[in-house]
PDB file of C-alpha atoms in Angstrom:
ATOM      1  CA  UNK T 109      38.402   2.080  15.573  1.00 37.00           C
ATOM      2  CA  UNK T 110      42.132   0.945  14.709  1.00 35.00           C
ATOM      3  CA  UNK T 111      43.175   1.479  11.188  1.00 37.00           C
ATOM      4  CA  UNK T 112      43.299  -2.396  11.154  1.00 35.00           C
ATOM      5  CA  UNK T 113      39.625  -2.840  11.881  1.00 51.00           C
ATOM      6  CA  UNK T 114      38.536  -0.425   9.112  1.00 55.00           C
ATOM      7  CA  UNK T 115      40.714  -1.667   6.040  1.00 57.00           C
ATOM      8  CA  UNK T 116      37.443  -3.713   5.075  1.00 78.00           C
ATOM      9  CA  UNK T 117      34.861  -0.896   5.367  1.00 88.00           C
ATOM     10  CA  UNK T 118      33.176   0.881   2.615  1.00 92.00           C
ATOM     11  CA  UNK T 119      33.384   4.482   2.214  1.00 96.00           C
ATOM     12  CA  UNK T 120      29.616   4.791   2.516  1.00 97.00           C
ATOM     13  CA  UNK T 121      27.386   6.781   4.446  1.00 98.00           C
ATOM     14  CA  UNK T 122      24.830   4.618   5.165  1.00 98.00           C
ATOM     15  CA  UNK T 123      21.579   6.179   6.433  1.00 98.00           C
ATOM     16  CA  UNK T 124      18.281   3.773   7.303  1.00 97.00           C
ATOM     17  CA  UNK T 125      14.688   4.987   8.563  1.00 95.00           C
ATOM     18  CA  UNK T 126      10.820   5.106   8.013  1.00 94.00           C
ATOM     19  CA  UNK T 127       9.191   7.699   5.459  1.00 88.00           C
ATOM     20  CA  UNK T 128       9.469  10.999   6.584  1.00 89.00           C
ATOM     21  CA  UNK T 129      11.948  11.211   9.121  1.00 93.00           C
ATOM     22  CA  UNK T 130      13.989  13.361   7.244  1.00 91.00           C
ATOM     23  CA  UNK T 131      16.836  11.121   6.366  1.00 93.00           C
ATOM     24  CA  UNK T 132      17.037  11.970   2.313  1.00 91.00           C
ATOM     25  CA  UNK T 133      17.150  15.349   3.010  1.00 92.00           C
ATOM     26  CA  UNK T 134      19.771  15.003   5.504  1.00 96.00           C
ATOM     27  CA  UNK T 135      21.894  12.315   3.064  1.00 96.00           C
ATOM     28  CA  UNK T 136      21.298  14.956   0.175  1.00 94.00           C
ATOM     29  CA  UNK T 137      22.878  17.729   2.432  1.00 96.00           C
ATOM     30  CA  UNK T 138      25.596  15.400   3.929  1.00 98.00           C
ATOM     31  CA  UNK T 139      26.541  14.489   0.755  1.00 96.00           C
ATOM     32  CA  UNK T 140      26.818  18.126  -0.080  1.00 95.00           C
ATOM     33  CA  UNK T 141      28.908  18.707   2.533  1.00 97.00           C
ATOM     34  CA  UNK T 142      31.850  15.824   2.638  1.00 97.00           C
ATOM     35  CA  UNK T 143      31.564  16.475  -1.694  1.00 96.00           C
ATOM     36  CA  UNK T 144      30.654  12.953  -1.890  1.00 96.00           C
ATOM     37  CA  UNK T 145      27.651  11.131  -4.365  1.00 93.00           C
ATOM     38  CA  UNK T 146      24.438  10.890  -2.844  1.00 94.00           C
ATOM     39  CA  UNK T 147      21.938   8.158  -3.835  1.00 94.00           C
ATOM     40  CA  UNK T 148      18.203   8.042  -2.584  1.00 91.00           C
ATOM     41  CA  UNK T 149      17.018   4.460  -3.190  1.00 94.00           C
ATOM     42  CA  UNK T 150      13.810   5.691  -2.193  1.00 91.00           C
ATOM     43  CA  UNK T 151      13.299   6.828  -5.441  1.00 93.00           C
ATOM     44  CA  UNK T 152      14.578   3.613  -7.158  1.00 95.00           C
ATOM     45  CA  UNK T 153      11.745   1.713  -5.647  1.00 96.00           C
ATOM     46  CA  UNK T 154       9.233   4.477  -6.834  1.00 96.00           C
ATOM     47  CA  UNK T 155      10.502   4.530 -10.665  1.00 97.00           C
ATOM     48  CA  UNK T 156       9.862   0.439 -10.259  1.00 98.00           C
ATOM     49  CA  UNK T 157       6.479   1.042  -9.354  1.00 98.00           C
ATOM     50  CA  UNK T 158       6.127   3.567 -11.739  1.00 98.00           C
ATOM     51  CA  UNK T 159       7.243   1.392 -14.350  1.00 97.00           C
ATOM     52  CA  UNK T 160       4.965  -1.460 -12.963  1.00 98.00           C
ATOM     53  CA  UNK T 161       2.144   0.822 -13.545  1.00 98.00           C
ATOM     54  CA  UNK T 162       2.704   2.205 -17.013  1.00 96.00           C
ATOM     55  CA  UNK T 163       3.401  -1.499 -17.727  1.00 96.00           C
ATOM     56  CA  UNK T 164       0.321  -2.708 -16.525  1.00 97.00           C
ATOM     57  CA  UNK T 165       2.592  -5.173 -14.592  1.00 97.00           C
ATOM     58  CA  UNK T 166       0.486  -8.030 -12.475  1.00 96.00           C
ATOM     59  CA  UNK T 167       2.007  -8.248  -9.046  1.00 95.00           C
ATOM     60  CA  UNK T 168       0.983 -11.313  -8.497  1.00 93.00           C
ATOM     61  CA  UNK T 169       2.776 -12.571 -11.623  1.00 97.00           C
ATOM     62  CA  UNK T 170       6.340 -13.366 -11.218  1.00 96.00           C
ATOM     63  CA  UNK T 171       6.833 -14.204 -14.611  1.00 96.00           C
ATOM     64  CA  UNK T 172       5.498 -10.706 -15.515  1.00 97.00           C
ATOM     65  CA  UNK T 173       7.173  -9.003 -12.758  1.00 97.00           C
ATOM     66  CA  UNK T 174      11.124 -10.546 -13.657  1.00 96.00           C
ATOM     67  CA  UNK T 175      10.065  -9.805 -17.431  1.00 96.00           C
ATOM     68  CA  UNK T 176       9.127  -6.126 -16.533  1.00 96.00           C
ATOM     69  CA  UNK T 177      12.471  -5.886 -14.440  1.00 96.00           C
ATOM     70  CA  UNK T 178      14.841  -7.596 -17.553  1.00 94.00           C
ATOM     71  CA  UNK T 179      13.214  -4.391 -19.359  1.00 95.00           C
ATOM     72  CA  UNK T 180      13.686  -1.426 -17.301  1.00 95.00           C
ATOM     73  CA  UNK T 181      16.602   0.588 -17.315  1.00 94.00           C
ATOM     74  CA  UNK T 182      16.916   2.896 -14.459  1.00 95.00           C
ATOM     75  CA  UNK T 183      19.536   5.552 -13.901  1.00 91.00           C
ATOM     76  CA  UNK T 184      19.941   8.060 -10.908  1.00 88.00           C
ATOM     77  CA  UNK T 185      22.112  11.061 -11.473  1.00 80.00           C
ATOM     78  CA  UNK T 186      23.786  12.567  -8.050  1.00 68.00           C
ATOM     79  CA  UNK T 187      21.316  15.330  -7.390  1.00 69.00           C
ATOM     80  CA  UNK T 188      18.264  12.934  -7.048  1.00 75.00           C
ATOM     81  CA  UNK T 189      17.150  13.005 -10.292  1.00 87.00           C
ATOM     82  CA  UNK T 190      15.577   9.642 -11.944  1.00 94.00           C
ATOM     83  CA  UNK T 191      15.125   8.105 -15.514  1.00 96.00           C
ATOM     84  CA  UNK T 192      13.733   5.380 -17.022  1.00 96.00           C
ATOM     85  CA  UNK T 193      14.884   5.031 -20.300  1.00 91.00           C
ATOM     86  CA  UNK T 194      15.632   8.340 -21.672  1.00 89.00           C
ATOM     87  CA  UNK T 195      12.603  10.027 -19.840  1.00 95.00           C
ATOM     88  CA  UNK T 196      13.362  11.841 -16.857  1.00 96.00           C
ATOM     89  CA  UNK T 197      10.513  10.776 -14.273  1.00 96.00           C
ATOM     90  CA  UNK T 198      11.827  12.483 -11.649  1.00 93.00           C
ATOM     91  CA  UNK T 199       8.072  14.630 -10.470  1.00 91.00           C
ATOM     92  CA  UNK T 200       5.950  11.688 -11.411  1.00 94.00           C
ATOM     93  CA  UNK T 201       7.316   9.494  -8.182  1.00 93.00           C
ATOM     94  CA  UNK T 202       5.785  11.162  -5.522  1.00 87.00           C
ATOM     95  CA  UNK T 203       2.358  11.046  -7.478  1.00 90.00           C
ATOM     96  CA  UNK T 204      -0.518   9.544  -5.064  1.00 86.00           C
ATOM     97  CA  UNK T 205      -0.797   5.794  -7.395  1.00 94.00           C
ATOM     98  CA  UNK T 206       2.856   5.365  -6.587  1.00 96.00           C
ATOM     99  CA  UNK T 207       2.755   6.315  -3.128  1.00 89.00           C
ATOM    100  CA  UNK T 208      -0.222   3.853  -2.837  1.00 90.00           C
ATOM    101  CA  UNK T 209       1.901   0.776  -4.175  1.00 94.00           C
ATOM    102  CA  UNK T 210       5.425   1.058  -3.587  1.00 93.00           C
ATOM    103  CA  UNK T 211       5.307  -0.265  -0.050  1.00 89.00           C
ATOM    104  CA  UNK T 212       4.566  -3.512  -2.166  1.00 93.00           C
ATOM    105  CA  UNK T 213       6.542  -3.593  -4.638  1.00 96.00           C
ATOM    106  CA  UNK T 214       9.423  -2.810  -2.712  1.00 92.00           C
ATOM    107  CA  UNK T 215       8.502  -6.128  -0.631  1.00 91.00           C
ATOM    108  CA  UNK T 216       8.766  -7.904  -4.055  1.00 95.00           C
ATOM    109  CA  UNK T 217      12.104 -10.192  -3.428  1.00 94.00           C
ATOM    110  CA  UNK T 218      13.281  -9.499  -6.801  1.00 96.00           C
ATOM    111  CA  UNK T 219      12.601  -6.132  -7.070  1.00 96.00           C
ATOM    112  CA  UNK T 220      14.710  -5.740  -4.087  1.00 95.00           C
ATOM    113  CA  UNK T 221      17.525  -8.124  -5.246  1.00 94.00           C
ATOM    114  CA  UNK T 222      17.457  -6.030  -8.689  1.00 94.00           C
ATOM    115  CA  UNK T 223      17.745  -2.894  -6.983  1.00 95.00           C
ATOM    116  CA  UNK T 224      20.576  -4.005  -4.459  1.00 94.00           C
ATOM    117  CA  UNK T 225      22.894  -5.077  -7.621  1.00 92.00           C
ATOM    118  CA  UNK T 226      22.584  -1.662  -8.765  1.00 91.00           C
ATOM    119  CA  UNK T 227      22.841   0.141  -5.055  1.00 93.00           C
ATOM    120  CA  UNK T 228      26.151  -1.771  -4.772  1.00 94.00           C
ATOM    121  CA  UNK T 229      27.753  -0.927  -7.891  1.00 92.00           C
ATOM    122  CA  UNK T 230      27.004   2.809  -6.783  1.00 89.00           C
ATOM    123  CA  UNK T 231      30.053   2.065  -4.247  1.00 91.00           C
ATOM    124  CA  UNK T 232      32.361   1.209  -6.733  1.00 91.00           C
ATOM    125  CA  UNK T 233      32.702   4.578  -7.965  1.00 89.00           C
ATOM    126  CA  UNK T 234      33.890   6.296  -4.714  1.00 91.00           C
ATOM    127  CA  UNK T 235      32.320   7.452  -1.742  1.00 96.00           C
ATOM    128  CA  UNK T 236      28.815   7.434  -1.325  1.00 95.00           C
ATOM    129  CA  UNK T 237      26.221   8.807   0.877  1.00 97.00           C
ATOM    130  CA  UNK T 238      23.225   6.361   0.804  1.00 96.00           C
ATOM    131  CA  UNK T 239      19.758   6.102   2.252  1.00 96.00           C
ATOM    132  CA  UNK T 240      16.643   3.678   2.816  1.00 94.00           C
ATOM    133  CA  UNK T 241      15.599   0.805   4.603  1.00 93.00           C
ATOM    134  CA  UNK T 242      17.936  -1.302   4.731  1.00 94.00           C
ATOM    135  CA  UNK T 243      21.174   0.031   3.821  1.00 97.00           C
ATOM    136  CA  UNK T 244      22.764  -0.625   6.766  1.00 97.00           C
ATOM    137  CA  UNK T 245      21.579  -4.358   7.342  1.00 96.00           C
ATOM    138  CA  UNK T 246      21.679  -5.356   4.019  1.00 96.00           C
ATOM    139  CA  UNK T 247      23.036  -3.640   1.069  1.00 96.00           C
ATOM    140  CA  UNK T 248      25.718  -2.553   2.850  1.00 97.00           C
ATOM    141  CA  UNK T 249      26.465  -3.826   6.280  1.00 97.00           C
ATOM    142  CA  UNK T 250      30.070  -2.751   5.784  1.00 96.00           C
ATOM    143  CA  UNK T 251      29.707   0.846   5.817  1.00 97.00           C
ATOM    144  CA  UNK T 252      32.005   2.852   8.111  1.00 97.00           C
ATOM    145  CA  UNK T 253      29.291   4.518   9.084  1.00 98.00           C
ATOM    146  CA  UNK T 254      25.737   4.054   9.921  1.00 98.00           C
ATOM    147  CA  UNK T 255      22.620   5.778  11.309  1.00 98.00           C
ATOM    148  CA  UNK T 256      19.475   5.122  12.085  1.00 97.00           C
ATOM    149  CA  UNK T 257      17.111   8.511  11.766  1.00 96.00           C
ATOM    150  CA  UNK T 258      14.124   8.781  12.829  1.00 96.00           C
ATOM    151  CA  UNK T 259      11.384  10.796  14.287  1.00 95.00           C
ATOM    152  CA  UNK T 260       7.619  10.491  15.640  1.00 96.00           C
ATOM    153  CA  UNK T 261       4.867   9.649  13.725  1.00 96.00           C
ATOM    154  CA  UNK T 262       3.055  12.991  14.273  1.00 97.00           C
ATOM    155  CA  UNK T 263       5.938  15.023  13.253  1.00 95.00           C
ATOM    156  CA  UNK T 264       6.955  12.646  10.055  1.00 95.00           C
ATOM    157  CA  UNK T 265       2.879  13.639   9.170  1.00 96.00           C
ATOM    158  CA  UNK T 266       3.539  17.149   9.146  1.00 94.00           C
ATOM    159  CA  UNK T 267       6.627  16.731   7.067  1.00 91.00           C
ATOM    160  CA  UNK T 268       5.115  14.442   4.349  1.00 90.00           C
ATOM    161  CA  UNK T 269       2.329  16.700   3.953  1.00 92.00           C
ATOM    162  CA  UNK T 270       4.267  19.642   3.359  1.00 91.00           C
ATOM    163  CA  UNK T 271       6.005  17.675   0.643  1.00 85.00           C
ATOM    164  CA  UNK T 272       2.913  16.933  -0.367  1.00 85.00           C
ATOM    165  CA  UNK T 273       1.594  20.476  -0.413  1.00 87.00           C
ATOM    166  CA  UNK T 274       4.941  21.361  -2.122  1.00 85.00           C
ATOM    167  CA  UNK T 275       4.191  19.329  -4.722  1.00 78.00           C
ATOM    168  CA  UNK T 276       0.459  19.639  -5.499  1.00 79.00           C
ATOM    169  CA  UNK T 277       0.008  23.327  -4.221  1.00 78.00           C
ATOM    170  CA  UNK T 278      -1.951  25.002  -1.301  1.00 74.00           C
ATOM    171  CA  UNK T 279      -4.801  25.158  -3.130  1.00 72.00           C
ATOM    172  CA  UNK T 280      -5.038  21.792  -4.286  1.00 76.00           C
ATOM    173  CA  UNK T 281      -7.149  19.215  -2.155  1.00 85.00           C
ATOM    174  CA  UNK T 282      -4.817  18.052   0.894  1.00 89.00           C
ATOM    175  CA  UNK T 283      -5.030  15.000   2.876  1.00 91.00           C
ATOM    176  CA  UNK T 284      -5.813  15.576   6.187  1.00 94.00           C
ATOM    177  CA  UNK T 285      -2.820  15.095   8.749  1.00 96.00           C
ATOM    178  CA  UNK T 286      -4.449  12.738  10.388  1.00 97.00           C
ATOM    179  CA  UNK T 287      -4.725  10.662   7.451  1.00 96.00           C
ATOM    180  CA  UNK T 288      -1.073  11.082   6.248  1.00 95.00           C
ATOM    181  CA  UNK T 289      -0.102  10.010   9.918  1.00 97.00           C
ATOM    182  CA  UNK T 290      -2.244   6.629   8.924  1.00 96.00           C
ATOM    183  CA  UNK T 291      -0.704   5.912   5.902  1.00 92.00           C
ATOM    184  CA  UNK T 292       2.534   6.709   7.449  1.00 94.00           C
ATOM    185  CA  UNK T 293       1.853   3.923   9.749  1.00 95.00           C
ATOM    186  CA  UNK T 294       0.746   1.911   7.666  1.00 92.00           C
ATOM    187  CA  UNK T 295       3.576   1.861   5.488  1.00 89.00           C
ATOM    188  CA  UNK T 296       5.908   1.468   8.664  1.00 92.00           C
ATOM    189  CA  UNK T 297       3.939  -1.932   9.430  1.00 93.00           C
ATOM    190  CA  UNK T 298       4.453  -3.040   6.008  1.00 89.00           C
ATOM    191  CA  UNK T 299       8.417  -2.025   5.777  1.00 89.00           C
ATOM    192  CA  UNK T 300       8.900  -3.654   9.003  1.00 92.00           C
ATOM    193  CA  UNK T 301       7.099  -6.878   8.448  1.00 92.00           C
ATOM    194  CA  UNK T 302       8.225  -8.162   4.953  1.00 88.00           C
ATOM    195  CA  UNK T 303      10.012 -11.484   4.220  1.00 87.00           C
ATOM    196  CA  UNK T 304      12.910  -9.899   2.726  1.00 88.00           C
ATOM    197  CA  UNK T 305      14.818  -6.986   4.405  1.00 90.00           C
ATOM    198  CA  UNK T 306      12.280  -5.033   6.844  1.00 91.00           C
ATOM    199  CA  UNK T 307      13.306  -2.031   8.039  1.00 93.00           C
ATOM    200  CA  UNK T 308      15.025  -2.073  11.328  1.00 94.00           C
ATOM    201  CA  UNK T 309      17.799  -0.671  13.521  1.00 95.00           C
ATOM    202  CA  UNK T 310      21.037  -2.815  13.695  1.00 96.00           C
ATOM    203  CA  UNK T 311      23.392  -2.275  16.571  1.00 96.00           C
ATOM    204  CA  UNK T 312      25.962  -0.542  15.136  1.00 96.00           C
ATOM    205  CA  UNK T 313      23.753   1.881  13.807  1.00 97.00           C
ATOM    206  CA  UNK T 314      23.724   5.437  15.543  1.00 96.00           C
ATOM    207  CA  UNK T 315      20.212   6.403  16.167  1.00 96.00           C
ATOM    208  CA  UNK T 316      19.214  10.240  15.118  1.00 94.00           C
ATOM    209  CA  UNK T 317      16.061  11.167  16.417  1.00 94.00           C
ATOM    210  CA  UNK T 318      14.931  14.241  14.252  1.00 93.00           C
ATOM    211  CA  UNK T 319      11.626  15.095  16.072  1.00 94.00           C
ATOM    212  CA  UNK T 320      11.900  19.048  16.726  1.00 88.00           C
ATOM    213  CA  UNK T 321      15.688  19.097  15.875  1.00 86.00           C
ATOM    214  CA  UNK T 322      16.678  20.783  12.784  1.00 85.00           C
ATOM    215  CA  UNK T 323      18.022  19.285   9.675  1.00 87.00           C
ATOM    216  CA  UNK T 324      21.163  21.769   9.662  1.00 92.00           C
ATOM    217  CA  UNK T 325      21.886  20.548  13.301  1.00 94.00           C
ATOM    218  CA  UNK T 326      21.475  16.828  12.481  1.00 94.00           C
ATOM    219  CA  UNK T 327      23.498  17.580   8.628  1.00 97.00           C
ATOM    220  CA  UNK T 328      26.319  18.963  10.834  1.00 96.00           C
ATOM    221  CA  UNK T 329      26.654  16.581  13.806  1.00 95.00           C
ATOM    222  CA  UNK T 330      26.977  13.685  10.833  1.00 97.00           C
ATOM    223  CA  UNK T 331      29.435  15.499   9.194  1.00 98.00           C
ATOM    224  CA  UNK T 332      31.881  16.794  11.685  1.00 97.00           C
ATOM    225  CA  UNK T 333      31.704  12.597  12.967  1.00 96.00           C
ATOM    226  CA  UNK T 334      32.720  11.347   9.380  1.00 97.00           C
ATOM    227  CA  UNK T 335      35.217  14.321   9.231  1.00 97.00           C
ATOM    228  CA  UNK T 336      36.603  13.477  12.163  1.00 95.00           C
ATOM    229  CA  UNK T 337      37.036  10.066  11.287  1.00 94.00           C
ATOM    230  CA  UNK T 338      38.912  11.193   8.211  1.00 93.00           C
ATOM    231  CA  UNK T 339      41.007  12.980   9.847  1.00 90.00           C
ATOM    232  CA  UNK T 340      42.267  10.176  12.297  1.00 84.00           C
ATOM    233  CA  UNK T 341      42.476   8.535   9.121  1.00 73.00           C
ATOM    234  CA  UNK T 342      43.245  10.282   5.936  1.00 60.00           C
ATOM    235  CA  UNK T 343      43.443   6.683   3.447  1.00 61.00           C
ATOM    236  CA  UNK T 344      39.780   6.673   4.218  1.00 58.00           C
ATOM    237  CA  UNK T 345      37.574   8.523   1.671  1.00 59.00           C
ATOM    238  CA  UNK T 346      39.862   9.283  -1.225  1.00 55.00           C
ATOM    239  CA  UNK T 347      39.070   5.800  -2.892  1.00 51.00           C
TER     240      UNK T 347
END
């Protein structure tokens, strides 16, 4: 790409995908890596329906639901932490009632238009290493680069449930794989079916299929590309 076709990219790593194909873990390390900001907007959806919850929002109501959003004040720091107000909420978004609802409330057109003012203004501050749905088709389709990971649904199972035995404890009573792998799906159908930006794969996108790769060999093929790119052209990333 000529230095002439790139003057109107963003500096942004833009990384899309379904749950559990690894791609915030490989952002988070990327980011690492190139010393850039990372930003999982994962987790911006899940502090919504957090919020929603402990608010006893209706989601039906869209009086209730714009009210609710006019309230909240959400902040991400760079290492994946969350707050809402002053509380950090951080180890409450993985918890099973938000994991049940934020498939919907991520659907919610204004949630989503809330949440892509504030994704945006992320950029402004310098480069940026982003994932979610639908960075790269929608929040920002003028990344320099973009990539599409995934992996299959069995393996994306066995991931998610080790988060989920991370978080809970061996001991504690586990879903069955099986059962992850449903939800998984499930949520898949809904993120690639709603009105307003579904998850999909845009042509530009380089696709990254994780399924028995590691996440240090899929960390370093991203970065040596956007190094590369840097090099050809050093203007780019130093905004």
């Amino acid at each position: 790409m000529s230095a002439s076709d790139s003057s109107t990219l963003l500096d942004v790593v833009a990384i899309d995908g379904p749950a559990g194909a690894g791609k915030s873990t490989i952002a988070k390390a990327v980011a690492f890596r190139l010393g850039w900001a990372h930003l999982d907007t994962g987790s911006m959806y899940r502090a919504v329906t957090l919020w929603f919850l402990d608010q006893d929002v209706a989601l039906g109501d869209a009086r209730a639901i714009d009210e609710a959003l006019g309230r909240i004040h959400l902040r991400c720091g760079g290492s994946g932490r969350v707050w809402l107000d002053d509380a950090e909420v951080t180890e409450h978004l993985r918890a099973a009632r938000v994991e049940a609802l934020v498939s919907e409330v991520a659907a919610i057109p204004s949630v989503r238009r809330s949440m892509r003012d504030l994704q945006r203004a992320q950029a402004e501050h310098g480069p940026l290493v982003v994932e979610g749905r639908d960075m790269t088709s929608v929040v920002f389709p003028d990344a320099r680069w973009k990539f599409y990971v995934d992996a299959s649904a069995r393996e994306r199972a066995r991931r998610r449930r080790g988060d989920i035995e991370l978080q809970r404890g061996s001991d504690a009573d586990l879903p069955s794989l099986d059962d992850v792998q449903r939800d998984l799906e499930e949520r898949d159908r809904l993120d690639s079916t709603r009105a307003d930006s579904p998850l999909r794969r845009v042509d530009a996108a380089t696709y990254l299929d994780t399924t028995g790769v590691g996440i240090d060999e899929a960390v370093a093929w991203i970065v040596d590309l956007v190094e590369e790119d840097l090099t050809r052209d050093p203007e780019e990333g130093t905004e």
